[in-house]
CSV table of C-alpha atoms in Angstrom, one decimal:
chain,number,residue,atom,x,y,z
A,1,MET,CA,0.0,0.0,0.0
A,2,PRO,CA,1.5,3.4,-1.0
A,3,LYS,CA,2.5,5.8,1.7
A,4,PRO,CA,0.2,8.8,2.2
A,5,LEU,CA,1.3,12.2,0.8
A,6,VAL,CA,2.2,14.8,3.4
A,7,SER,CA,1.8,18.5,2.7
A,8,VAL,CA,4.2,20.8,4.6
A,9,ILE,CA,3.2,24.5,4.6
A,10,THR,CA,5.8,27.2,5.2
A,11,PRO,CA,4.7,30.9,5.1
A,12,MET,CA,7.5,33.2,4.2
A,13,TYR,CA,8.1,36.9,5.0
A,14,LYS,CA,11.5,38.5,5.7
A,15,ALA,CA,13.0,35.0,5.9
A,16,ALA,CA,15.6,35.1,3.1
A,17,ASP,CA,18.5,34.9,5.5
A,18,VAL,CA,17.3,31.9,7.5
A,19,ILE,CA,15.0,29.9,5.3
A,20,HIS,CA,17.8,27.8,3.9
A,21,ILE,CA,18.1,26.1,7.4
A,22,SER,CA,14.4,25.2,7.4
A,23,LEU,CA,14.4,24.1,3.8
A,24,GLN,CA,17.5,21.9,4.3
A,25,SER,CA,15.7,20.1,7.2
A,26,LEU,CA,12.7,19.5,5.0
A,27,LEU,CA,14.7,18.1,2.1
A,28,SER,CA,16.6,15.9,4.6
A,29,GLN,CA,13.4,14.1,5.8
A,30,THR,CA,13.5,10.4,5.7
A,31,TYR,CA,9.9,10.3,4.7
A,32,ARG,CA,8.5,10.3,1.2
A,33,PRO,CA,6.3,11.4,-0.6
A,34,LEU,CA,6.3,15.1,0.4
A,35,GLU,CA,4.6,18.1,-1.0
A,36,LEU,CA,6.4,21.3,0.2
A,37,ILE,CA,4.3,24.4,-0.1
A,38,PHE,CA,6.1,27.8,0.3
A,39,VAL,CA,3.8,30.8,0.4
A,40,ASP,CA,5.8,34.0,-0.3
A,41,ASP,CA,3.7,36.8,1.4
A,42,CYS,CA,5.2,39.5,-0.8
A,43,CYS,CA,8.5,39.3,1.0
A,44,PRO,CA,10.8,42.2,0.2
A,45,GLN,CA,13.9,40.1,0.8
A,46,GLY,CA,13.4,37.5,-1.9
A,47,SER,CA,12.7,34.3,0.1
A,48,ALA,CA,11.2,32.7,-2.9
A,49,ASN,CA,14.4,33.1,-4.8
A,50,VAL,CA,16.3,31.2,-2.1
A,51,VAL,CA,13.7,28.4,-2.4
A,52,SER,CA,13.9,28.4,-6.2
A,53,ARG,CA,17.6,27.9,-6.2
A,54,PHE,CA,17.2,24.9,-3.9
A,55,VAL,CA,14.4,23.5,-6.2
A,56,GLU,CA,16.7,23.5,-9.2
A,57,LYS,CA,19.0,21.0,-7.4
A,58,ILE,CA,16.3,18.6,-6.4
A,59,THR,CA,16.1,15.4,-8.5
A,60,ASP,CA,13.9,13.3,-6.1
A,61,PRO,CA,10.6,12.5,-7.9
A,62,ASP,CA,8.9,12.0,-4.5
A,63,ILE,CA,9.3,15.6,-3.5
A,64,SER,CA,7.1,18.2,-5.1
A,65,ILE,CA,7.5,21.9,-4.4
A,66,LYS,CA,5.0,24.7,-4.8
A,67,ILE,CA,6.1,28.3,-4.5
A,68,ILE,CA,3.0,30.5,-4.3
A,69,GLN,CA,3.5,34.3,-4.3
A,70,HIS,CA,1.0,36.8,-3.0
A,71,THR,CA,0.8,40.1,-5.0
A,72,GLU,CA,0.7,42.0,-1.7
A,73,ASN,CA,1.5,41.4,1.9
A,74,GLN,CA,-1.6,39.9,3.6
A,75,GLY,CA,-0.1,38.4,6.8
A,76,VAL,CA,0.5,34.9,8.1
A,77,ALA,CA,-3.2,34.0,8.5
A,78,VAL,CA,-3.9,34.5,4.8
A,79,ALA,CA,-0.6,32.8,3.9
A,80,ARG,CA,-1.6,29.7,5.9
A,81,ASN,CA,-5.0,29.7,4.2
A,82,THR,CA,-3.3,29.9,0.8
A,83,GLY,CA,-1.2,26.9,1.8
A,84,LEU,CA,-4.2,24.9,2.9
A,85,ASP,CA,-6.1,25.8,-0.3
A,86,ASN,CA,-3.2,24.4,-2.4
A,87,ALA,CA,-2.5,21.3,-0.3
A,88,THR,CA,-3.3,17.9,-1.7
A,89,GLY,CA,-1.8,15.6,1.0
A,90,LYS,CA,-3.6,13.3,3.4
A,91,TYR,CA,-1.8,15.1,6.3
A,92,ILE,CA,-1.0,18.8,6.9
A,93,TYR,CA,2.1,19.9,8.8
A,94,TYR,CA,3.5,23.4,9.3
A,95,VAL,CA,7.2,24.5,9.6
A,96,ASP,CA,7.9,28.2,10.1
A,97,ALA,CA,10.6,29.7,7.9
A,98,ASP,CA,13.0,30.4,10.7
A,99,ASP,CA,12.7,27.0,12.4
A,100,TRP,CA,13.7,23.4,11.5
A,101,ILE,CA,12.8,19.8,12.3
A,102,ASP,CA,14.7,16.6,12.9
A,103,ASN,CA,15.3,14.3,9.9
A,104,GLN,CA,12.8,11.6,11.1
A,105,ALA,CA,10.1,14.0,12.3
A,106,ILE,CA,7.6,13.4,9.5
A,107,GLU,CA,8.3,9.7,9.2
A,108,GLN,CA,7.7,9.0,12.9
A,109,MET,CA,4.6,11.2,13.1
A,110,VAL,CA,3.0,9.7,10.0
A,111,GLY,CA,3.9,6.2,11.2
A,112,SER,CA,2.1,6.9,14.5
A,113,ALA,CA,-0.9,8.4,12.7
A,114,GLU,CA,-1.3,5.5,10.3
A,115,GLN,CA,-0.8,2.9,13.1
A,116,THR,CA,-3.3,4.5,15.5
A,117,ASP,CA,-5.7,6.0,12.9
A,118,ALA,CA,-5.5,9.3,14.8
A,119,ASP,CA,-6.7,12.5,13.4
A,120,ILE,CA,-4.0,14.5,15.2
A,121,ILE,CA,-0.4,13.5,16.2
A,122,GLY,CA,1.3,15.8,18.7
A,123,CYS,CA,5.0,15.9,19.6
A,124,ASN,CA,7.5,17.6,22.0
A,125,TRP,CA,9.8,20.4,20.8
A,126,TYR,CA,13.0,22.4,21.6
A,127,LEU,CA,13.2,26.0,22.6
A,128,THR,CA,16.4,26.9,20.7
A,129,PHE,CA,18.6,29.8,21.7
A,130,SER,CA,21.9,30.9,20.2
A,131,GLN,CA,24.1,28.7,22.5
A,132,ASN,CA,21.8,25.9,23.8
A,133,GLU,CA,18.3,24.3,23.7
A,134,ARG,CA,15.7,23.4,26.2
A,135,LEU,CA,13.6,20.3,25.8
A,136,MET,CA,9.9,21.3,26.1
A,137,ARG,CA,7.5,18.4,26.8
A,138,GLN,CA,3.9,18.4,26.0
A,139,PRO,CA,1.5,16.5,28.3
A,140,GLU,CA,-0.1,13.2,27.5
A,141,LEU,CA,-3.4,13.3,25.8
A,142,VAL,CA,-6.3,11.2,26.9
A,143,SER,CA,-8.8,12.6,24.4
A,144,PRO,CA,-9.5,15.7,22.2
A,145,LEU,CA,-11.4,17.3,25.1
A,146,ASP,CA,-8.5,16.6,27.4
A,147,GLY,CA,-6.2,18.5,24.9
A,148,ILE,CA,-8.6,21.5,24.8
A,149,ARG,CA,-8.7,21.6,28.6
A,150,LYS,CA,-4.9,21.6,28.8
A,151,MET,CA,-4.5,24.2,26.2
A,152,MET,CA,-7.0,26.5,27.8
A,153,CYS,CA,-5.4,26.0,31.3
A,154,GLY,CA,-1.9,26.8,30.0
A,155,VAL,CA,-0.1,23.5,30.4
A,156,MET,CA,-0.1,22.6,26.7
A,157,ARG,CA,1.0,24.6,23.8
A,158,TRP,CA,-1.3,25.1,20.8
A,159,ASN,CA,1.3,26.0,18.1
A,160,LEU,CA,0.4,24.2,14.9
A,161,TRP,CA,4.0,23.1,14.2
A,162,MET,CA,3.6,20.5,17.0
A,163,PHE,CA,0.8,18.7,15.3
A,164,LEU,CA,0.5,16.6,12.2
A,165,VAL,CA,-3.2,16.8,11.2
A,166,LYS,CA,-5.4,15.0,8.7
A,167,ARG,CA,-6.3,17.4,6.0
A,168,SER,CA,-9.9,16.1,6.1
A,169,LEU,CA,-10.3,17.8,9.5
A,170,TYR,CA,-9.8,21.2,7.8
A,171,GLU,CA,-11.9,20.5,4.8
A,172,GLU,CA,-14.9,18.7,6.3
A,173,ASN,CA,-15.3,21.3,9.1
A,174,ASN,CA,-14.4,24.4,7.0
A,175,ILE,CA,-11.6,25.3,9.3
A,176,ARG,CA,-9.5,28.3,8.2
A,177,PHE,CA,-7.7,31.3,9.7
A,178,ILE,CA,-9.3,34.7,10.0
A,179,PRO,CA,-7.7,37.0,7.4
A,180,LYS,CA,-5.5,39.8,8.9
A,181,MET,CA,-5.9,38.3,12.4
A,182,ASN,CA,-2.2,37.2,12.6
A,183,MET,CA,-1.7,36.7,16.3
A,184,GLY,CA,-3.4,34.0,18.2
A,185,GLU,CA,-4.3,32.3,14.9
A,186,ASP,CA,-2.7,29.0,16.0
A,187,LEU,CA,-4.9,29.0,19.2
A,188,MET,CA,-8.1,29.4,17.3
A,189,VAL,CA,-7.5,26.9,14.6
A,190,THR,CA,-5.9,24.2,16.9
A,191,ILE,CA,-8.9,24.3,19.3
A,192,LYS,CA,-11.3,23.9,16.4
A,193,LEU,CA,-9.2,21.0,15.1
A,194,PHE,CA,-9.2,19.3,18.5
A,195,ALA,CA,-13.0,19.9,18.9
A,196,ASN,CA,-13.7,18.1,15.6
A,197,ALA,CA,-11.1,15.3,16.0
A,198,ARG,CA,-12.2,11.8,16.8
A,199,LYS,CA,-8.8,10.7,18.2
A,200,VAL,CA,-5.6,12.5,19.1
A,201,VAL,CA,-2.2,10.9,20.1
A,202,HIS,CA,0.8,12.4,21.8
A,203,LEU,CA,4.2,11.1,20.5
A,204,ASP,CA,6.7,11.5,23.4
A,205,LYS,CA,9.5,12.6,21.1
A,206,ALA,CA,10.9,16.1,20.3
A,207,PHE,CA,11.2,17.0,16.6
A,208,TYR,CA,10.7,20.7,16.2
A,209,HIS,CA,13.3,23.4,16.9
A,210,TYR,CA,11.7,26.7,17.7
A,211,ALA,CA,14.3,29.4,17.2
A,212,GLN,CA,14.3,32.0,20.0
A,213,ASN,CA,16.6,34.5,21.7
A,214,GLU,CA,16.8,35.8,25.3
A,215,GLN,CA,14.9,39.0,24.3
A,216,SER,CA,11.9,36.9,23.4
A,217,ILE,CA,11.4,35.7,26.9
A,218,SER,CA,9.6,39.0,27.7
A,219,ARG,CA,7.4,41.0,25.4
A,220,THR,CA,5.1,44.1,25.3
A,221,PHE,CA,1.9,43.7,23.3
A,222,SER,CA,1.1,46.5,20.8
A,223,GLU,CA,-2.4,47.6,20.2
A,224,LYS,CA,-2.4,45.7,17.0
A,225,ILE,CA,-1.3,42.5,18.7
A,226,ILE,CA,-4.0,42.8,21.4
A,227,ARG,CA,-6.6,43.5,18.8
A,228,GLU,CA,-5.7,40.4,16.7
A,229,VAL,CA,-5.4,38.1,19.7
A,230,THR,CA,-8.7,39.4,21.1
A,231,ALA,CA,-10.4,38.6,17.7
A,232,ASN,CA,-9.1,35.0,17.7
A,233,VAL,CA,-10.0,34.5,21.4
A,234,ALA,CA,-13.5,35.9,20.6
A,235,GLU,CA,-13.8,33.3,17.8
A,236,VAL,CA,-12.8,30.5,20.2
A,237,GLU,CA,-15.4,31.7,22.6
A,238,ARG,CA,-18.1,31.9,20.0
A,239,PHE,CA,-17.2,28.5,18.5
A,240,LEU,CA,-17.1,26.7,21.8
A,241,SER,CA,-20.3,28.3,23.1
A,242,ALA,CA,-22.1,27.0,20.1
A,243,SER,CA,-20.5,23.5,20.1
A,244,PRO,CA,-21.4,20.3,22.0
A,245,LEU,CA,-18.4,21.2,24.3
A,246,ALA,CA,-20.1,24.3,25.6
A,247,LYS,CA,-20.8,23.0,29.1
A,248,GLU,CA,-17.3,21.4,29.5
A,249,THR,CA,-15.4,24.5,28.4
A,250,ARG,CA,-17.5,27.4,29.8
A,251,ASP,CA,-15.4,27.6,33.0
A,252,LEU,CA,-12.2,27.3,31.1
A,253,LEU,CA,-12.6,30.5,29.1
A,254,PRO,CA,-11.5,32.9,31.9
A,255,LEU,CA,-8.5,30.6,32.5
A,256,LEU,CA,-7.6,30.8,28.8
A,257,LYS,CA,-7.8,34.6,28.9
A,258,LEU,CA,-5.4,34.7,31.9
A,259,ASN,CA,-3.1,32.3,30.1
A,260,ILE,CA,-3.1,34.6,27.0
A,261,LYS,CA,-2.1,37.7,28.9
A,262,LEU,CA,0.4,36.1,31.3
A,263,PRO,CA,3.4,37.2,29.3
A,264,LEU,CA,2.6,40.8,30.2
A,265,LEU,CA,3.6,40.0,33.8
A,266,ILE,CA,7.0,38.7,32.6
A,267,SER,CA,8.3,42.2,32.6
A,268,GLU,CA,9.3,45.2,34.8
A,269,ASP,CA,7.4,47.6,32.6
A,270,LYS,CA,4.5,49.4,34.3
A,271,GLN,CA,2.8,49.8,30.9
A,272,SER,CA,2.7,46.0,30.5
A,273,TYR,CA,1.2,45.7,34.0
A,274,GLN,CA,-1.5,48.1,33.1
A,275,GLN,CA,-2.2,46.3,29.9
A,276,TRP,CA,-2.6,43.1,31.9
A,277,LYS,CA,-5.1,44.8,34.2
A,278,VAL,CA,-7.4,46.0,31.5
A,279,TRP,CA,-7.2,43.2,29.0
A,280,PHE,CA,-9.9,40.6,29.6
A,281,PRO,CA,-10.7,42.2,33.0
A,282,GLU,CA,-13.5,39.7,33.5
A,283,ALA,CA,-10.9,37.0,33.9
A,284,ASN,CA,-9.1,38.7,36.8
A,285,ALA,CA,-11.3,37.2,39.5
A,286,HIS,CA,-10.3,33.7,38.4
A,287,THR,CA,-6.5,33.8,39.2
A,288,LEU,CA,-6.6,31.1,41.8
A,289,LYS,CA,-9.0,28.7,40.0
A,290,ASN,CA,-6.7,27.0,37.6
A,291,LYS,CA,-5.9,23.6,39.2
A,292,MET,CA,-3.4,22.7,36.5
A,293,LEU,CA,-1.0,25.7,37.0
A,294,PRO,CA,1.7,25.7,39.6
A,295,LEU,CA,0.9,27.7,42.7
A,296,ARG,CA,3.7,30.3,42.0
A,297,THR,CA,2.0,31.2,38.7
A,298,LYS,CA,-1.4,31.5,40.2
A,299,LEU,CA,0.0,33.7,43.0
A,300,LEU,CA,1.8,35.9,40.4
A,301,GLN,CA,-1.5,36.5,38.7
A,302,TRP,CA,-3.3,37.0,42.0
A,303,CYS,CA,-0.8,39.7,43.0
A,304,ALA,CA,-1.4,41.5,39.6
A,305,ALA,CA,-5.2,41.3,40.1
A,306,HIS,CA,-4.8,43.0,43.5
A,307,ASN,CA,-2.2,45.6,42.3
A,308,PHE,CA,0.7,44.2,44.3
A,309,TRP,CA,3.1,45.3,41.5
A,310,MET,CA,6.2,45.3,43.6
A,311,LEU,CA,5.8,41.6,44.2
A,312,VAL,CA,5.2,41.0,40.5
A,313,LYS,CA,8.4,42.9,39.7
A,314,LEU,CA,10.4,41.0,42.4
A,315,TYR,CA,9.2,37.7,40.9
A,316,ASN,CA,10.3,38.8,37.5
A,317,LYS,CA,13.7,39.8,38.8
A,318,LEU,CA,14.3,36.5,40.6
A,319,VAL,CA,12.9,34.1,38.1
A,320,PHE,CA,13.1,35.6,34.6
A,321,LYS,CA,16.1,37.9,34.9
A,322,LEU,CA,18.3,35.9,37.1
A,323,VAL,CA,17.5,32.2,36.6
A,324,TYR,CA,16.3,32.3,32.9
A,325,GLY,CA,18.8,34.9,32.0
A,326,ILE,CA,21.6,32.5,33.0
A,327,ILE,CA,20.2,29.3,31.6
A,328,TYR,CA,18.8,30.4,28.3
A,329,LYS,CA,21.6,32.1,26.4
């Protein structure tokens, strides 16, 4: 019986200097057949030219490459939709242009999917810095609902590059990204995929290398980011409220909102603290209700909800500046 085709989607924008690493990891995959779809979102740096030069050297008939160019920059949400609209494989997988995957990543995930007949296969990943990496483990999955609970409670990541997904889940349930809403788009789509999945499996192996730097540990959200994330969270809330999972997920929505804005507390910036206070204010009364989070994280959020900003700043200095600053270089 022939192996199923896997479509790998890579949106490209300002990635010309790094995409060769991602591309080489895809061409080094032990699995065949592959359909590699690169969506050039009107990149000014010529990422498509880098891919084209690689394509000229490929002689493997079991690798097909599509380079799709937008005539104007539309954002990663539309780029992902373009990739989905042009995919023909049984499975969909995403690799960002500045990241890379281990050589056996696709082979092992497809093998698990075919063996278990799962709709979604998840894996672990590496947080990759300039000098080292940290192994990041995803929790075990009992069911699709279990995965949704863990995502909303903040103990499981929702990035699409951790999941190999049957394309039929996207097509049969009309799952697409909201155009122009480019932050939080993974969250919205992943929850919809899990909600429609029959079976999900976690493969306790790390394949994906997520490139980071020490400055990325803390961040300030611009008005644009907050607007886009809020739109995707609103779509999650609308979708779940109208789904058969409404009762099981109702009490999880405030915990999701707290999880979404938690990075604002990983800072010593008063503006970030104020953003935390006013963003999803309805969630602030739920800081101690997440049974899955460690006590220290719940207390950090409780301090923020009660304006104990000196304690929040002290926590940041001790944990994120001192400990993480030494380890993740």
